[in-house]
Coordinates of C-alpha atoms in Angstrom, one line a residue:
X1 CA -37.0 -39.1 50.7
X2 CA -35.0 -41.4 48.8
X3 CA -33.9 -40.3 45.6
X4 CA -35.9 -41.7 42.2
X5 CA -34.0 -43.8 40.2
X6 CA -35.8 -43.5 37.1
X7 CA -33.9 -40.1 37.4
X8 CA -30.4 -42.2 37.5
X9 CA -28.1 -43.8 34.7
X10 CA -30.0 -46.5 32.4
X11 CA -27.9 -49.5 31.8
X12 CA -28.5 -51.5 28.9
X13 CA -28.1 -55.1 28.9
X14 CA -28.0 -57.1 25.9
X15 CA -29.3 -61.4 26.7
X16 CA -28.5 -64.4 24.4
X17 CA -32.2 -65.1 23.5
X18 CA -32.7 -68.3 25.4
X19 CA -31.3 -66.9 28.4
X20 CA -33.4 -67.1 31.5
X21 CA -31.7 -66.5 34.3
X22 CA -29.4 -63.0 33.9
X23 CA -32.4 -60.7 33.9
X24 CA -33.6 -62.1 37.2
X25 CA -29.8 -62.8 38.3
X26 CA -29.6 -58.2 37.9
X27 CA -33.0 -57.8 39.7
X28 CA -31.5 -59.6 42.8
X29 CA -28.0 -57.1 43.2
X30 CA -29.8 -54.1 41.1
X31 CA -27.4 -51.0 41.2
X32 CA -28.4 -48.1 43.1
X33 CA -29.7 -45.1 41.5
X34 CA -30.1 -46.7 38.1
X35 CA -32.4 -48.4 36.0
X36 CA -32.2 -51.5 34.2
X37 CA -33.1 -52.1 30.1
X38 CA -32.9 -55.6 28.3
X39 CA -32.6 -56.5 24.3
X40 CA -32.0 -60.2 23.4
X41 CA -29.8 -61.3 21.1
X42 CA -29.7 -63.7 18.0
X43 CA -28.3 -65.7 16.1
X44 CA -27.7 -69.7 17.6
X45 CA -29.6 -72.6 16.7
X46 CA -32.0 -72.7 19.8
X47 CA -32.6 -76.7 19.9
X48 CA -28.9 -77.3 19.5
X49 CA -25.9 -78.3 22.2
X50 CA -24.4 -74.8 23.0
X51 CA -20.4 -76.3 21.9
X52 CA -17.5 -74.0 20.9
X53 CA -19.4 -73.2 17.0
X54 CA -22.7 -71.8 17.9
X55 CA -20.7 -70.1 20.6
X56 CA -18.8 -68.4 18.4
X57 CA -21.0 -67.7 16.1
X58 CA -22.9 -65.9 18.3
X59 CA -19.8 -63.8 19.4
X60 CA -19.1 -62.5 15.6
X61 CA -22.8 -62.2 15.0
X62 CA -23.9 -58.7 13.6
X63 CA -25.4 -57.3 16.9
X64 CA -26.2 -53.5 14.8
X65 CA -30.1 -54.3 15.4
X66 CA -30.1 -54.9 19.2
X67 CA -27.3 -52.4 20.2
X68 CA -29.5 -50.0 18.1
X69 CA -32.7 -50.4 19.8
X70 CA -31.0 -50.6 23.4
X71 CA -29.6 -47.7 22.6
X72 CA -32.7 -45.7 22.6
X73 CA -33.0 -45.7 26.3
X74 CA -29.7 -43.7 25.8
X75 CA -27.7 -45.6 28.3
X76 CA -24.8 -44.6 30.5
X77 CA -23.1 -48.4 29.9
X78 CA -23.9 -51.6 27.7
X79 CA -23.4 -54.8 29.4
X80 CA -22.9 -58.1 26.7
X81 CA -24.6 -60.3 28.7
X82 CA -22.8 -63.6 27.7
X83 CA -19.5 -65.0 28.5
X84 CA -18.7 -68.0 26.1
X85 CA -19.5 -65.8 23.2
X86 CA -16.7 -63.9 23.7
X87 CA -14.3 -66.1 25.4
X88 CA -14.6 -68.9 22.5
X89 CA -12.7 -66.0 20.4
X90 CA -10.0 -64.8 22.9
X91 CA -9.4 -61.9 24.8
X92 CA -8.4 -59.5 22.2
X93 CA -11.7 -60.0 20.3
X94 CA -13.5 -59.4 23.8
X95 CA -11.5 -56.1 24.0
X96 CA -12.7 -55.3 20.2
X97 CA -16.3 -55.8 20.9
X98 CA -16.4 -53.9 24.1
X99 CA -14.5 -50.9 21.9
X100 CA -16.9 -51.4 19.2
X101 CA -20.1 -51.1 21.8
X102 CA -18.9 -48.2 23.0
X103 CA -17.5 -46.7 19.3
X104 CA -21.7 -47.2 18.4
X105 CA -23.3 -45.9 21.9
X106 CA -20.7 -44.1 23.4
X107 CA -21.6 -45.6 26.7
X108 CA -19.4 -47.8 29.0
X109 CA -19.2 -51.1 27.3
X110 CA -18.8 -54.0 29.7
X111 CA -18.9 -57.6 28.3
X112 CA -19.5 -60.6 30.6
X113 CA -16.2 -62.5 29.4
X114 CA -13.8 -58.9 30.6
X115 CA -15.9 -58.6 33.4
X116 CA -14.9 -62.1 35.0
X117 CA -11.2 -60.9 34.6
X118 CA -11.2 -57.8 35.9
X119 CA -13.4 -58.9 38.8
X120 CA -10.6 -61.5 39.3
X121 CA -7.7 -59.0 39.2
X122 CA -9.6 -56.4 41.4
X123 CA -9.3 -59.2 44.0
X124 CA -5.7 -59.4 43.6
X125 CA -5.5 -63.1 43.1
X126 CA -4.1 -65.0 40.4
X127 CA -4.7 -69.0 40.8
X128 CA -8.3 -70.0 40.5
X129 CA -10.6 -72.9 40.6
X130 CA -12.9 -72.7 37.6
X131 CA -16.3 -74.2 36.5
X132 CA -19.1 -73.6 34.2
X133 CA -22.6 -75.7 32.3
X134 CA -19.9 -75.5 29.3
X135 CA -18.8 -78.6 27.3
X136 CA -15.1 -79.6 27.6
X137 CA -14.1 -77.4 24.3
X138 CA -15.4 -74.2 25.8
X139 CA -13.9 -74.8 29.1
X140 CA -10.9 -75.6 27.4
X141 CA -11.1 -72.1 25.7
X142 CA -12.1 -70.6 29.1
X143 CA -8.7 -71.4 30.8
X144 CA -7.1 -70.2 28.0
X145 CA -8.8 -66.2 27.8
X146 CA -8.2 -66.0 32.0
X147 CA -4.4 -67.1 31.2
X148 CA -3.6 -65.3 28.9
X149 CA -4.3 -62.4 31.5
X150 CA -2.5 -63.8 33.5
X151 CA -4.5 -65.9 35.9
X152 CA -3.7 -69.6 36.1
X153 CA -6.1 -72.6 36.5
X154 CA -5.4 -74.6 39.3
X155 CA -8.5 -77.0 39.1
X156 CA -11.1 -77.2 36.7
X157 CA -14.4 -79.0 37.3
X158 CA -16.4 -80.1 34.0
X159 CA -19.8 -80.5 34.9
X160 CA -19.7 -84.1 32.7
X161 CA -22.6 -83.9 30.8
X162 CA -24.4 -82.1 27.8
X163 CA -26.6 -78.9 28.4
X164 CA -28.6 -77.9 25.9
X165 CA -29.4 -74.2 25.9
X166 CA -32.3 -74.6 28.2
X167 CA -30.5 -77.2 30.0
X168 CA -27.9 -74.6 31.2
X169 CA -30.8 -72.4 32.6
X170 CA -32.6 -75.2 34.3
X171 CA -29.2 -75.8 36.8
X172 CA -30.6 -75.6 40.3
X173 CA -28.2 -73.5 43.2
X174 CA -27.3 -77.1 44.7
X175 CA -25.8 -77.8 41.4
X176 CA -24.2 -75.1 41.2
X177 CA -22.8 -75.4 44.5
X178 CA -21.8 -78.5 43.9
X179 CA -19.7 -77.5 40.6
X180 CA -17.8 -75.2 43.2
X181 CA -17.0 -77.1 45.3
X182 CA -15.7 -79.8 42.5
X183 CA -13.4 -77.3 41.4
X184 CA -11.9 -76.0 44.6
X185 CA -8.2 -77.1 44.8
X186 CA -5.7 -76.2 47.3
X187 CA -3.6 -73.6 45.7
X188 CA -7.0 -71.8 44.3
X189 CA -7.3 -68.5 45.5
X190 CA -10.5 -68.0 43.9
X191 CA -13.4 -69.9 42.6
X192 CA -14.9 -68.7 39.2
X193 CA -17.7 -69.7 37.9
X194 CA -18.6 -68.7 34.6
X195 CA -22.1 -68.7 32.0
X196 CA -24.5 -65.5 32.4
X197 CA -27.6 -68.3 32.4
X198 CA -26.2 -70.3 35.6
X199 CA -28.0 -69.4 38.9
X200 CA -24.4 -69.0 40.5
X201 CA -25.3 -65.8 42.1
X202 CA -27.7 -67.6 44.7
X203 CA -25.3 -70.1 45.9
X204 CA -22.1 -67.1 46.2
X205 CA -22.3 -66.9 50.0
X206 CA -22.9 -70.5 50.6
X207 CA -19.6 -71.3 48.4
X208 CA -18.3 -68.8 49.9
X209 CA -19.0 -70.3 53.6
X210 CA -17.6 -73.7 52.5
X211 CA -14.2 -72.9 50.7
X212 CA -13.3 -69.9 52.7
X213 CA -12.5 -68.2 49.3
X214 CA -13.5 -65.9 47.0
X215 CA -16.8 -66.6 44.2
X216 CA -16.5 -64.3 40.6
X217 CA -19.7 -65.5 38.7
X218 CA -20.3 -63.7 35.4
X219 CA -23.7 -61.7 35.9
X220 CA -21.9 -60.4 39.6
X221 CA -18.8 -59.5 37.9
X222 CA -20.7 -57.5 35.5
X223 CA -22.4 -55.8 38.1
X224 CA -19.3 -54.8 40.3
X225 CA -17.2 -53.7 36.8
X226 CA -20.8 -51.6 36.2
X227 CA -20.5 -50.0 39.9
X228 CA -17.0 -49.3 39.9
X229 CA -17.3 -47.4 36.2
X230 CA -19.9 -45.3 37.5
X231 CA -19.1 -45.1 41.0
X232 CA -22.6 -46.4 42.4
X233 CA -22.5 -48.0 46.1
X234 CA -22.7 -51.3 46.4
X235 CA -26.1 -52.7 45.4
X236 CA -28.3 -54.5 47.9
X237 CA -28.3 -58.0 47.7
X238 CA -25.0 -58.2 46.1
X239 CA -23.8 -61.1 46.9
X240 CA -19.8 -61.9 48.0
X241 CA -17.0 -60.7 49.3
X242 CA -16.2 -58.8 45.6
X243 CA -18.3 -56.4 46.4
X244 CA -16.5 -55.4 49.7
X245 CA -14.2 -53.8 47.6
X246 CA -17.3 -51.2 46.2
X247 CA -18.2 -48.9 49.2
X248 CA -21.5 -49.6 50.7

């Protein structure tokens, strides 16, 4: 009989409120032996272009509410389900979030943002090809957070037009595909691709198939930070050669 996981950890995941695509994104790679609770968050225009201010915004938005109510599922970790929130501030105030989620829940805090970099470093490479939905500004505050961890951009792609927040969402897997590939270069050991609400996770192994390389997306990197913390297996369904580092 295989084991209940109702009976498992409870992972709470907090989602930018026009975010459509990271709650599906987590049922397709769910973690073994634990169950999976959602809060949105708050606190964007929702008609405007997602650009570096409503980013940040977001990022130093009082979250007290949501963490409070995911919280009463009593979780074992707390994933911050978006990555330009954080990233538009810089690493150390992704580090100071993740502290202060944990300081208030006393879970394992995971944001999407620390999640991308240590998915990148637990591959062992440090050159990457990077591209997101983002406008220029963010992606320009993207390259910055991976270097200063030390992980240098070899190629960026910008995807060359305005998203709004639903626009983002809307990105089919051949886009996304195509955004990989656009930002492979030669020396890139690795192809990012960053924004929880881009359906990156369904193109991984095709991307994968074409470069020959490596694919950290947001929502998996969350996921194989979220294994590794509580030593699950790897989930079925997760997509990538990332998770061949998780045991199966």
């Amino acid at each position: 009989m295989r084991p209940d996981p109702r009976s498992g950890s409870k992972i709470g995941v907090l989602v930018p409120y026009t975010n459509v695509n990271l709650e599906p994104d987590l049922t397709l790679m769910p973690p073994e032996g634990a169950t999976l609770h959602f809060e949105r968050l708050g606190d964007y225009d929702i008609d405007a272009v997602p650009g570096t201010d409503q980013m940040a915004r977001l990022g130093a938005s009082d979250i007290s509410e949501s963490l409070r109510l995911i919280c009463g599922v009593r979780p074992a970790a707390v994933l911050y389900g978006c990555t330009s929130a954080t990233l538009t501030h810089g690493p150390e105030f992704d580090r100071d979030l993740a502290r202060r989620v944990k300081a208030a829940s006393g879970a394992v805090s995971i944001t999407a943002a620390g999640a991308l970099i240590a998915a990148i470093q637990a591959l062992g490479v440090t050159k990457v090809g990077f591209s997101s939905p983002y406008l220029g500004e963010i992606n320009d505050q993207a390259v910055a957070f991976l270097a200063g961890s030390g992980i240098e951009t070899i190629k960026r792609h910008d995807i060359g037009r305005a998203l709004g927040n639903y626009g983002q969402g809307k990105l089919a897997p051949d886009e996304v595909f195509d955004l990989a590939l656009g930002a492979d270069g030669a020396e890139a050991e690795a192809i990012v691709l960053s924004c929880t609400d881009m359906r990156a996770v369904e193109a991984v192994d095709r991307i994968e198939a074409a470069t020959g390389k490596p694919v950290v997306t947001s929502n998996q990197a969350m996921v194989f930070v979220l294994c590794r913390a509580l030593g699950l297996c790897r989930p079925k369904g997760a997509p990538g050669r990332l998770f061949d580092l998780l045991t199966s």
